[in-house]
PDB file of C-alpha atoms and ligand atoms in Angstrom:
ATOM      1  CA  MET A   1     -22.203 -18.886  31.985  1.00 62.00           C
ATOM      2  CA  ASN A   2     -21.791 -16.287  29.288  1.00 79.00           C
ATOM      3  CA  GLN A   3     -20.947 -17.717  25.881  1.00 96.00           C
ATOM      4  CA  LYS A   4     -17.822 -16.104  24.491  1.00 98.00           C
ATOM      5  CA  ALA A   5     -17.224 -14.446  21.138  1.00 98.00           C
ATOM      6  CA  ASP A   6     -13.758 -13.324  19.993  1.00 98.00           C
ATOM      7  CA  LEU A   7     -13.977 -11.140  16.896  1.00 98.00           C
ATOM      8  CA  HIS A   8     -10.288 -10.311  16.407  1.00 98.00           C
ATOM      9  CA  THR A   9      -7.656 -12.941  15.505  1.00 98.00           C
ATOM     10  CA  HIS A  10      -4.832 -13.368  12.955  1.00 98.00           C
ATOM     11  CA  THR A  11      -3.300 -16.271  11.004  1.00 97.00           C
ATOM     12  CA  ILE A  12      -0.140 -16.740   8.940  1.00 96.00           C
ATOM     13  CA  CYS A  13      -2.100 -15.293   6.022  1.00 97.00           C
ATOM     14  CA  SER A  14      -1.087 -11.931   7.537  1.00 95.00           C
ATOM     15  CA  ASP A  15       1.226 -11.655  10.544  1.00 94.00           C
ATOM     16  CA  GLY A  16      -0.084 -14.353  12.872  1.00 95.00           C
ATOM     17  CA  ALA A  17       2.062 -17.340  13.839  1.00 95.00           C
ATOM     18  CA  LEU A  18      -0.505 -20.138  13.354  1.00 97.00           C
ATOM     19  CA  ASP A  19      -2.097 -21.591  10.251  1.00 97.00           C
ATOM     20  CA  THR A  20      -5.877 -21.460  10.059  1.00 98.00           C
ATOM     21  CA  LYS A  21      -6.568 -24.957  11.376  1.00 98.00           C
ATOM     22  CA  ALA A  22      -4.185 -24.565  14.319  1.00 98.00           C
ATOM     23  CA  LEU A  23      -5.715 -21.187  15.177  1.00 98.00           C
ATOM     24  CA  VAL A  24      -9.267 -22.524  15.108  1.00 98.00           C
ATOM     25  CA  ASP A  25      -8.254 -25.474  17.323  1.00 98.00           C
ATOM     26  CA  LYS A  26      -6.760 -23.053  19.858  1.00 97.00           C
ATOM     27  CA  ILE A  27      -9.858 -20.846  19.776  1.00 98.00           C
ATOM     28  CA  HIS A  28     -12.000 -23.924  20.376  1.00 98.00           C
ATOM     29  CA  ALA A  29      -9.801 -25.032  23.282  1.00 97.00           C
ATOM     30  CA  ALA A  30     -10.185 -21.552  24.791  1.00 97.00           C
ATOM     31  CA  GLY A  31     -13.951 -22.133  25.092  1.00 97.00           C
ATOM     32  CA  ILE A  32     -15.030 -19.604  22.473  1.00 98.00           C
ATOM     33  CA  SER A  33     -18.237 -20.277  20.488  1.00 97.00           C
ATOM     34  CA  ILE A  34     -18.248 -17.491  17.887  1.00 98.00           C
ATOM     35  CA  PHE A  35     -15.112 -15.993  16.380  1.00 98.00           C
ATOM     36  CA  SER A  36     -13.791 -14.068  13.424  1.00 98.00           C
ATOM     37  CA  VAL A  37     -10.422 -14.261  11.677  1.00 98.00           C
ATOM     38  CA  THR A  38      -9.469 -10.667  10.905  1.00 98.00           C
ATOM     39  CA  ASP A  39      -6.212 -10.808   8.994  1.00 98.00           C
ATOM     40  CA  HIS A  40      -4.641  -7.557   7.822  1.00 97.00           C
ATOM     41  CA  ASP A  41      -5.924  -6.745   4.316  1.00 97.00           C
ATOM     42  CA  THR A  42      -6.711 -10.337   3.316  1.00 97.00           C
ATOM     43  CA  VAL A  43      -9.607 -12.791   3.606  1.00 98.00           C
ATOM     44  CA  GLU A  44      -7.538 -15.760   2.481  1.00 98.00           C
ATOM     45  CA  ALA A  45      -8.055 -17.676   5.753  1.00 98.00           C
ATOM     46  CA  VAL A  46     -11.810 -17.108   5.943  1.00 98.00           C
ATOM     47  CA  PRO A  47     -13.156 -20.103   3.942  1.00 98.00           C
ATOM     48  CA  ALA A  48     -10.940 -22.636   5.757  1.00 98.00           C
ATOM     49  CA  ALA A  49     -11.722 -21.013   9.124  1.00 98.00           C
ATOM     50  CA  MET A  50     -15.459 -21.323   8.451  1.00 98.00           C
ATOM     51  CA  GLU A  51     -15.094 -24.957   7.546  1.00 98.00           C
ATOM     52  CA  ALA A  52     -12.931 -25.767  10.567  1.00 98.00           C
ATOM     53  CA  ALA A  53     -15.373 -23.926  12.832  1.00 98.00           C
ATOM     54  CA  LYS A  54     -18.333 -25.875  11.530  1.00 97.00           C
ATOM     55  CA  ALA A  55     -16.568 -29.184  12.128  1.00 97.00           C
ATOM     56  CA  LEU A  56     -16.056 -28.174  15.778  1.00 97.00           C
ATOM     57  CA  GLY A  57     -19.584 -26.820  16.321  1.00 96.00           C
ATOM     58  CA  MET A  58     -18.458 -23.187  16.376  1.00 97.00           C
ATOM     59  CA  GLU A  59     -19.414 -20.245  14.196  1.00 97.00           C
ATOM     60  CA  CYS A  60     -16.900 -18.207  12.200  1.00 98.00           C
ATOM     61  CA  ILE A  61     -17.963 -14.782  10.943  1.00 98.00           C
ATOM     62  CA  PRO A  62     -16.187 -13.417   7.846  1.00 98.00           C
ATOM     63  CA  GLY A  63     -13.764 -10.706   8.918  1.00 98.00           C
ATOM     64  CA  ILE A  64     -10.886  -8.478   7.885  1.00 98.00           C
ATOM     65  CA  GLU A  65      -8.710  -5.781   9.481  1.00 98.00           C
ATOM     66  CA  MET A  66      -8.285  -3.098   6.833  1.00 98.00           C
ATOM     67  CA  SER A  67      -5.399  -0.613   6.881  1.00 96.00           C
ATOM     68  CA  THR A  68      -6.931   2.810   6.305  1.00 96.00           C
ATOM     69  CA  LYS A  69      -5.932   6.428   6.514  1.00 94.00           C
ATOM     70  CA  LEU A  70      -7.602   9.303   8.320  1.00 95.00           C
ATOM     71  CA  GLY A  71      -5.625  12.377   7.302  1.00 90.00           C
ATOM     72  CA  ASN A  72      -2.051  11.277   8.044  1.00 88.00           C
ATOM     73  CA  ILE A  73      -2.997   8.779  10.702  1.00 91.00           C
ATOM     74  CA  ASP A  74      -3.115   4.993  10.187  1.00 91.00           C
ATOM     75  CA  VAL A  75      -6.442   3.665  11.430  1.00 95.00           C
ATOM     76  CA  HIS A  76      -7.295  -0.035  11.508  1.00 97.00           C
ATOM     77  CA  LEU A  77     -10.846  -0.817  10.489  1.00 98.00           C
ATOM     78  CA  LEU A  78     -12.475  -4.166  11.243  1.00 98.00           C
ATOM     79  CA  GLY A  79     -15.059  -5.467   8.778  1.00 98.00           C
ATOM     80  CA  TYR A  80     -17.603  -8.212   9.538  1.00 98.00           C
ATOM     81  CA  PHE A  81     -20.425 -10.018   7.766  1.00 98.00           C
ATOM     82  CA  PHE A  82     -19.425  -8.640   4.334  1.00 98.00           C
ATOM     83  CA  ASN A  83     -19.460 -10.787   1.199  1.00 98.00           C
ATOM     84  CA  HIS A  84     -15.897 -12.072   1.402  1.00 98.00           C
ATOM     85  CA  THR A  85     -16.011 -13.784  -1.992  1.00 98.00           C
ATOM     86  CA  SER A  86     -17.031 -10.687  -3.954  1.00 98.00           C
ATOM     87  CA  PRO A  87     -14.887  -9.356  -6.833  1.00 98.00           C
ATOM     88  CA  ALA A  88     -14.657  -5.972  -5.091  1.00 98.00           C
ATOM     89  CA  MET A  89     -13.047  -7.547  -2.009  1.00 98.00           C
ATOM     90  CA  LYS A  90     -10.747  -9.558  -4.257  1.00 98.00           C
ATOM     91  CA  GLU A  91      -9.682  -6.347  -5.979  1.00 97.00           C
ATOM     92  CA  TYR A  92      -8.998  -4.696  -2.614  1.00 97.00           C
ATOM     93  CA  THR A  93      -6.919  -7.587  -1.252  1.00 97.00           C
ATOM     94  CA  GLU A  94      -4.933  -8.052  -4.489  1.00 96.00           C
ATOM     95  CA  ASN A  95      -4.176  -4.355  -4.595  1.00 95.00           C
ATOM     96  CA  SER A  96      -3.065  -4.326  -0.951  1.00 96.00           C
ATOM     97  CA  LYS A  97      -0.865  -7.344  -1.523  1.00 95.00           C
ATOM     98  CA  SER A  98       1.138  -5.770  -4.358  1.00 95.00           C
ATOM     99  CA  GLN A  99       1.270  -2.382  -2.652  1.00 95.00           C
ATOM    100  CA  ARG A 100       2.656  -3.958   0.492  1.00 96.00           C
ATOM    101  CA  ILE A 101       5.437  -5.657  -1.496  1.00 96.00           C
ATOM    102  CA  ARG A 102       6.416  -2.369  -3.141  1.00 96.00           C
ATOM    103  CA  ARG A 103       6.324  -0.607   0.202  1.00 96.00           C
ATOM    104  CA  ALA A 104       8.561  -3.275   1.804  1.00 97.00           C
ATOM    105  CA  GLU A 105      11.026  -2.774  -1.069  1.00 98.00           C
ATOM    106  CA  ARG A 106      11.096   0.972  -0.353  1.00 97.00           C
ATOM    107  CA  MET A 107      11.685   0.281   3.342  1.00 98.00           C
ATOM    108  CA  ILE A 108      14.509  -2.166   2.568  1.00 98.00           C
ATOM    109  CA  GLY A 109      16.085   0.579   0.431  1.00 98.00           C
ATOM    110  CA  LYS A 110      15.957   2.948   3.391  1.00 98.00           C
ATOM    111  CA  LEU A 111      17.406   0.336   5.777  1.00 98.00           C
ATOM    112  CA  ASN A 112      20.242  -0.369   3.325  1.00 98.00           C
ATOM    113  CA  ALA A 113      20.934   3.358   3.091  1.00 98.00           C
ATOM    114  CA  LEU A 114      21.267   3.276   6.900  1.00 98.00           C
ATOM    115  CA  ASN A 115      23.928   0.559   6.422  1.00 97.00           C
ATOM    116  CA  LEU A 116      21.809  -2.354   7.602  1.00 97.00           C
ATOM    117  CA  THR A 117      22.323  -5.589   5.698  1.00 97.00           C
ATOM    118  CA  ILE A 118      18.899  -6.887   4.748  1.00 98.00           C
ATOM    119  CA  THR A 119      17.310  -7.947   1.466  1.00 98.00           C
ATOM    120  CA  MET A 120      13.787  -8.397   0.190  1.00 97.00           C
ATOM    121  CA  ASP A 121      14.466 -12.154   0.132  1.00 97.00           C
ATOM    122  CA  ASP A 122      15.150 -12.092   3.869  1.00 98.00           C
ATOM    123  CA  VAL A 123      11.766 -10.418   4.409  1.00 97.00           C
ATOM    124  CA  MET A 124       9.865 -12.747   2.073  1.00 96.00           C
ATOM    125  CA  LYS A 125      11.306 -15.729   3.979  1.00 96.00           C
ATOM    126  CA  GLN A 126       9.595 -14.482   7.138  1.00 94.00           C
ATOM    127  CA  ALA A 127       6.139 -14.306   5.544  1.00 93.00           C
ATOM    128  CA  LYS A 128       4.142 -17.499   5.191  1.00 90.00           C
ATOM    129  CA  GLY A 129       1.122 -15.834   3.582  1.00 91.00           C
ATOM    130  CA  PRO A 130       0.304 -13.187   0.986  1.00 90.00           C
ATOM    131  CA  VAL A 131       0.466 -10.088   3.195  1.00 94.00           C
ATOM    132  CA  ILE A 132       3.877  -8.533   3.816  1.00 96.00           C
ATOM    133  CA  GLY A 133       3.918  -6.237   6.823  1.00 95.00           C
ATOM    134  CA  ARG A 134       6.339  -4.481   9.096  1.00 96.00           C
ATOM    135  CA  PRO A 135       6.334  -7.427  11.550  1.00 95.00           C
ATOM    136  CA  HIS A 136       7.976  -9.519   8.792  1.00 96.00           C
ATOM    137  CA  ILE A 137      10.583  -6.807   8.212  1.00 98.00           C
ATOM    138  CA  ALA A 138      11.219  -6.683  11.979  1.00 97.00           C
ATOM    139  CA  ALA A 139      11.613 -10.473  12.096  1.00 96.00           C
ATOM    140  CA  ALA A 140      14.112 -10.364   9.217  1.00 97.00           C
ATOM    141  CA  MET A 141      16.036  -7.585  10.987  1.00 98.00           C
ATOM    142  CA  ILE A 142      16.303  -9.792  14.085  1.00 97.00           C
ATOM    143  CA  ALA A 143      17.352 -12.827  11.996  1.00 97.00           C
ATOM    144  CA  ASN A 144      20.072 -10.700  10.357  1.00 97.00           C
ATOM    145  CA  LYS A 145      21.191  -9.370  13.746  1.00 97.00           C
ATOM    146  CA  CYS A 146      20.433  -5.770  12.736  1.00 97.00           C
ATOM    147  CA  VAL A 147      18.487  -5.496  16.004  1.00 97.00           C
ATOM    148  CA  VAL A 148      17.903  -7.715  19.018  1.00 97.00           C
ATOM    149  CA  THR A 149      14.182  -7.243  19.619  1.00 94.00           C
ATOM    150  CA  PHE A 150      10.958  -6.452  17.810  1.00 92.00           C
ATOM    151  CA  SER A 151      10.485  -3.225  19.718  1.00 94.00           C
ATOM    152  CA  GLU A 152      14.047  -2.121  18.917  1.00 97.00           C
ATOM    153  CA  ALA A 153      13.268  -2.559  15.201  1.00 98.00           C
ATOM    154  CA  PHE A 154      10.147  -0.404  15.508  1.00 97.00           C
ATOM    155  CA  GLN A 155      11.606   2.180  17.892  1.00 97.00           C
ATOM    156  CA  LYS A 156      14.831   2.753  15.993  1.00 98.00           C
ATOM    157  CA  TYR A 157      13.818   2.199  12.390  1.00 98.00           C
ATOM    158  CA  ILE A 158      10.413   1.123  11.142  1.00 98.00           C
ATOM    159  CA  GLY A 159       7.889   2.545  13.619  1.00 96.00           C
ATOM    160  CA  ASN A 160       5.542   5.281  12.364  1.00 90.00           C
ATOM    161  CA  GLY A 161       7.682   8.258  11.352  1.00 90.00           C
ATOM    162  CA  GLY A 162      10.916   6.295  11.897  1.00 96.00           C
ATOM    163  CA  PRO A 163      13.908   6.708   9.531  1.00 98.00           C
ATOM    164  CA  ALA A 164      13.025   3.592   7.502  1.00 98.00           C
ATOM    165  CA  TYR A 165       9.245   3.965   7.713  1.00 96.00           C
ATOM    166  CA  GLU A 166       7.241   4.125   4.516  1.00 94.00           C
ATOM    167  CA  PRO A 167       3.487   4.626   4.484  1.00 89.00           C
ATOM    168  CA  LEU A 168       1.065   2.481   2.534  1.00 87.00           C
ATOM    169  CA  ASN A 169      -1.215   4.128   0.024  1.00 77.00           C
ATOM    170  CA  TYR A 170      -4.241   3.026   1.944  1.00 80.00           C
ATOM    171  CA  LEU A 171      -7.872   3.611   1.178  1.00 94.00           C
ATOM    172  CA  THR A 172      -9.197   6.477   3.237  1.00 96.00           C
ATOM    173  CA  PHE A 173     -11.193   5.456   6.268  1.00 97.00           C
ATOM    174  CA  SER A 174     -14.472   6.470   4.634  1.00 97.00           C
ATOM    175  CA  GLU A 175     -13.653   4.656   1.380  1.00 97.00           C
ATOM    176  CA  ALA A 176     -13.017   1.461   3.350  1.00 98.00           C
ATOM    177  CA  VAL A 177     -16.278   1.916   5.275  1.00 98.00           C
ATOM    178  CA  GLU A 178     -18.095   2.371   1.979  1.00 98.00           C
ATOM    179  CA  LEU A 179     -16.539  -0.778   0.529  1.00 98.00           C
ATOM    180  CA  LEU A 180     -17.667  -2.845   3.524  1.00 98.00           C
ATOM    181  CA  HIS A 181     -21.166  -1.360   3.380  1.00 97.00           C
ATOM    182  CA  SER A 182     -21.461  -2.042  -0.337  1.00 97.00           C
ATOM    183  CA  LEU A 183     -20.675  -5.695   0.411  1.00 98.00           C
ATOM    184  CA  GLY A 184     -23.370  -5.959   3.090  1.00 97.00           C
ATOM    185  CA  GLY A 185     -20.997  -5.712   6.046  1.00 98.00           C
ATOM    186  CA  ILE A 186     -20.355  -3.520   9.048  1.00 98.00           C
ATOM    187  CA  ALA A 187     -17.305  -1.347   9.759  1.00 98.00           C
ATOM    188  CA  VAL A 188     -15.818  -1.207  13.257  1.00 98.00           C
ATOM    189  CA  ILE A 189     -13.076   1.044  14.643  1.00 98.00           C
ATOM    190  CA  ALA A 190     -10.320  -1.340  15.847  1.00 98.00           C
ATOM    191  CA  HIS A 191      -8.457  -0.899  19.177  1.00 98.00           C
ATOM    192  CA  PRO A 192      -9.592   2.710  19.798  1.00 98.00           C
ATOM    193  CA  ALA A 193      -7.118   3.078  22.683  1.00 98.00           C
ATOM    194  CA  VAL A 194      -4.331   3.675  20.151  1.00 97.00           C
ATOM    195  CA  LEU A 195      -6.213   6.645  18.658  1.00 98.00           C
ATOM    196  CA  SER A 196      -6.414  10.223  19.865  1.00 97.00           C
ATOM    197  CA  GLU A 197      -9.841  11.494  20.871  1.00 96.00           C
ATOM    198  CA  GLU A 198      -9.908  13.737  17.804  1.00 97.00           C
ATOM    199  CA  ILE A 199      -9.190  10.886  15.386  1.00 98.00           C
ATOM    200  CA  LEU A 200     -11.705   8.665  17.151  1.00 98.00           C
ATOM    201  CA  LEU A 201     -14.419  11.288  16.659  1.00 98.00           C
ATOM    202  CA  GLN A 202     -13.421  11.703  13.007  1.00 98.00           C
ATOM    203  CA  ALA A 203     -13.685   7.929  12.555  1.00 98.00           C
ATOM    204  CA  ILE A 204     -17.148   7.931  14.100  1.00 98.00           C
ATOM    205  CA  ASN A 205     -18.160  10.770  11.775  1.00 97.00           C
ATOM    206  CA  GLY A 206     -16.507   8.863   8.914  1.00 97.00           C
ATOM    207  CA  GLY A 207     -19.305   6.313   8.989  1.00 97.00           C
ATOM    208  CA  ALA A 208     -18.208   3.595  11.437  1.00 98.00           C
ATOM    209  CA  ASP A 209     -21.000   1.327  12.644  1.00 98.00           C
ATOM    210  CA  GLY A 210     -19.175   0.077  15.691  1.00 98.00           C
ATOM    211  CA  ILE A 211     -16.239   0.367  18.049  1.00 98.00           C
ATOM    212  CA  GLU A 212     -14.037  -2.362  19.512  1.00 98.00           C
ATOM    213  CA  THR A 213     -14.648  -1.728  23.204  1.00 98.00           C
ATOM    214  CA  ILE A 214     -12.835  -4.856  24.420  1.00 98.00           C
ATOM    215  CA  HIS A 215      -9.180  -5.233  23.353  1.00 98.00           C
ATOM    216  CA  PRO A 216      -5.884  -5.952  25.152  1.00 97.00           C
ATOM    217  CA  SER A 217      -4.783  -2.334  24.536  1.00 97.00           C
ATOM    218  CA  SER A 218      -7.719  -0.924  26.561  1.00 98.00           C
ATOM    219  CA  ASN A 219      -7.637  -0.919  30.357  1.00 97.00           C
ATOM    220  CA  ALA A 220     -10.863  -1.172  32.372  1.00 97.00           C
ATOM    221  CA  ALA A 221     -11.377   2.599  32.538  1.00 98.00           C
ATOM    222  CA  GLN A 222     -10.833   2.993  28.781  1.00 98.00           C
ATOM    223  CA  THR A 223     -13.266   0.161  28.075  1.00 98.00           C
ATOM    224  CA  GLU A 224     -15.884   2.004  30.147  1.00 98.00           C
ATOM    225  CA  THR A 225     -15.197   5.230  28.246  1.00 98.00           C
ATOM    226  CA  PHE A 226     -15.520   3.449  24.894  1.00 98.00           C
ATOM    227  CA  ARG A 227     -18.748   1.776  26.023  1.00 98.00           C
ATOM    228  CA  SER A 228     -20.269   5.131  26.878  1.00 98.00           C
ATOM    229  CA  ILE A 229     -19.075   6.553  23.544  1.00 98.00           C
ATOM    230  CA  ALA A 230     -20.786   3.570  21.847  1.00 98.00           C
ATOM    231  CA  SER A 231     -23.978   4.335  23.673  1.00 98.00           C
ATOM    232  CA  GLU A 232     -23.779   8.076  22.951  1.00 98.00           C
ATOM    233  CA  TYR A 233     -23.239   7.601  19.208  1.00 97.00           C
ATOM    234  CA  PHE A 234     -25.458   4.509  18.774  1.00 97.00           C
ATOM    235  CA  LEU A 235     -22.498   2.334  17.811  1.00 98.00           C
ATOM    236  CA  LEU A 236     -22.347  -1.448  17.923  1.00 98.00           C
ATOM    237  CA  GLU A 237     -19.805  -2.910  20.354  1.00 98.00           C
ATOM    238  CA  THR A 238     -17.328  -5.597  19.388  1.00 98.00           C
ATOM    239  CA  GLY A 239     -14.244  -7.029  21.004  1.00 98.00           C
ATOM    240  CA  GLY A 240     -11.597  -9.695  20.940  1.00 98.00           C
ATOM    241  CA  SER A 241      -8.085 -10.810  21.754  1.00 98.00           C
ATOM    242  CA  ASP A 242      -6.185  -9.662  18.624  1.00 98.00           C
ATOM    243  CA  PHE A 243      -4.467 -13.030  19.053  1.00 98.00           C
ATOM    244  CA  HIS A 244      -1.435 -13.392  16.757  1.00 97.00           C
ATOM    245  CA  GLY A 245      -0.684 -17.017  17.592  1.00 96.00           C
ATOM    246  CA  GLY A 246       1.468 -16.863  20.691  1.00 88.00           C
ATOM    247  CA  ALA A 247       4.736 -15.653  19.196  1.00 81.00           C
ATOM    248  CA  ARG A 248       4.235 -12.200  20.736  1.00 80.00           C
ATOM    249  CA  ASN A 249       3.573 -13.417  24.276  1.00 86.00           C
ATOM    250  CA  ASP A 250      -0.125 -13.076  23.576  1.00 93.00           C
ATOM    251  CA  LEU A 251      -1.216 -16.625  24.389  1.00 93.00           C
ATOM    252  CA  ALA A 252      -2.899 -15.542  27.631  1.00 95.00           C
ATOM    253  CA  ASN A 253      -5.107 -13.067  25.734  1.00 97.00           C
ATOM    254  CA  LEU A 254      -7.095 -15.812  24.031  1.00 97.00           C
ATOM    255  CA  GLY A 255     -10.146 -16.546  26.178  1.00 96.00           C
ATOM    256  CA  LYS A 256      -9.433 -13.427  28.284  1.00 97.00           C
ATOM    257  CA  TYR A 257     -10.607 -10.679  25.899  1.00 98.00           C
ATOM    258  CA  TRP A 258     -14.074 -11.513  24.573  1.00 98.00           C
ATOM    259  CA  ILE A 259     -17.632 -10.277  24.268  1.00 98.00           C
ATOM    260  CA  PRO A 260     -20.843 -12.114  25.137  1.00 97.00           C
ATOM    261  CA  VAL A 261     -22.387 -13.759  22.050  1.00 97.00           C
ATOM    262  CA  GLU A 262     -25.485 -11.561  22.575  1.00 97.00           C
ATOM    263  CA  ARG A 263     -23.493  -8.634  21.179  1.00 97.00           C
ATOM    264  CA  VAL A 264     -22.933 -10.585  17.976  1.00 97.00           C
ATOM    265  CA  GLU A 265     -26.670 -11.239  17.771  1.00 97.00           C
ATOM    266  CA  LYS A 266     -27.219  -7.496  18.159  1.00 97.00           C
ATOM    267  CA  ILE A 267     -25.010  -6.936  15.090  1.00 97.00           C
ATOM    268  CA  ARG A 268     -26.961  -9.526  13.139  1.00 96.00           C
ATOM    269  CA  THR A 269     -30.235  -7.867  14.117  1.00 95.00           C
ATOM    270  CA  SER A 270     -28.959  -4.478  12.988  1.00 94.00           C
ATOM    271  CA  LEU A 271     -27.972  -5.945   9.608  1.00 92.00           C
ATOM    272  CA  ASN A 272     -31.373  -7.613   9.180  1.00 85.00           C
ATOM    273  CA  LEU A 273     -33.086  -4.340  10.010  1.00 78.00           C
ATOM    274  CA  GLN A 274     -31.073  -2.611   7.277  1.00 74.00           C
ATOM    275  CA  ILE A 275     -32.043  -5.238   4.718  1.00 63.00           C
ATOM    276  CA  ASN A 276     -35.745  -4.879   5.605  1.00 60.00           C
ATOM    277  CA  GLU A 277     -35.793  -1.089   5.605  1.00 56.00           C
TER     278      GLU A 277
HETATM  279  P1  LIG B   1       1.912  -2.703   8.722  1.00 78.56           P
HETATM  280  O1  LIG B   1       0.465  -3.082   8.543  1.00 78.56           O
HETATM  281  O2  LIG B   1       2.809  -3.407   7.772  1.00 78.56           O
HETATM  282  O3  LIG B   1       2.122  -1.214   8.754  1.00 78.56           O
HETATM  283  O4  LIG B   1       2.352  -3.248  10.149  1.00 78.56           O
HETATM  284  C1  LIG B   1       1.598  -2.875  11.270  1.00 78.56           C
HETATM  285  C2  LIG B   1       1.758  -3.921  12.349  1.00 78.56           C
HETATM  286  O5  LIG B   1       3.050  -3.785  12.945  1.00 78.56           O
HETATM  287  C3  LIG B   1       0.765  -3.718  13.483  1.00 78.56           C
HETATM  288  O6  LIG B   1      -0.432  -4.410  13.270  1.00 78.56           O
HETATM  289  C4  LIG B   1       1.513  -4.284  14.662  1.00 78.56           C
HETATM  290  O7  LIG B   1       1.320  -5.687  14.699  1.00 78.56           O
HETATM  291  C5  LIG B   1       2.970  -4.040  14.338  1.00 78.56           C
HETATM  292  N1  LIG B   1       3.495  -2.858  15.029  1.00 78.56           N
HETATM  293  C6  LIG B   1       3.259  -1.555  14.739  1.00 78.56           C
HETATM  294  N2  LIG B   1       3.939  -0.730  15.564  1.00 78.56           N
HETATM  295  C7  LIG B   1       4.634  -1.540  16.407  1.00 78.56           C
HETATM  296  C8  LIG B   1       5.529  -1.315  17.509  1.00 78.56           C
HETATM  297  N3  LIG B   1       5.858  -0.084  17.884  1.00 78.56           N
HETATM  298  N4  LIG B   1       6.050  -2.390  18.134  1.00 78.56           N
HETATM  299  C9  LIG B   1       5.734  -3.644  17.750  1.00 78.56           C
HETATM  300  N5  LIG B   1       4.886  -3.927  16.725  1.00 78.56           N
HETATM  301  C10 LIG B   1       4.342  -2.903  16.065  1.00 78.56           C
HETATM  302 ZN1  LIG B   2      -1.346  -8.028  13.087  1.00 78.56          ZN
HETATM  303 FE1  LIG B   3      -4.671  -3.614  14.388  1.00 78.56          FE
HETATM  304 FE1  LIG B   4      -5.245  -7.081  14.664  1.00 78.56          FE
END
């Protein structure tokens, strides 16, 4: 049987529902041998995930899901195999952390101006880790009865371009790629199904090394398209469940969206080739 790798998961350090140990236990129970924790703009869970993986005979690859910008479009960029303890990564994650707090404050201001009763304290209560994101704002809106569901919060208020939306001052896509490369890692376009064809091509031209061909947001036909794009542009292929811990009805995705471990070995080979060039 194919050994499974899942290179896209989240913990409470960003907007997942499980702490690192609980996540790794679930990944193990799902029969996965290699995985990566790819929290939004933080690597805080990585050391504990590596340790927990080792204890269970699994391998954990350092990962991150960076929020980047291509023109006006938000593009998520997955990084793997980079030096996660480097000062440059620390600077990036610290910067993101404080920016995200300031951005949440701006969004709360907009929600208050729309007559919704919600404070920064309410939002901070929803976050168990360092990264404050829109899912925490949505959760606080539900707790305060401003909205009934997550999707209502995004559709009416905080979704991209919504009346209470505020952008982050992200790194550009190419800057983020460069950062990952400078730290010995690879840069992968996350969940390409959410991108237009034009933006996807710009991301490929922006220096991406890979594309996430397997993801819950891609149907079978899209996965085939992305696999042929990978082959056409000599891109590495990654994939995973984007598991956020079960709170978003995503429990069934773990163990369902995965890549064969051979594709991880292919990434490793490509990195070794670069070092020896
Ligand atoms: P942020 O990084 O703070 O901009 O938040 C982005 C996160 O919000 C994404 O990773 C999704 O988990 C979530 N999200 C974005 N748009 C929606 C939506 N329309 N409905 C539900 N969740 C969303
Ligand atoms: Zn997330
Ligand atoms: Fe994402
Ligand atoms: Fe994700």
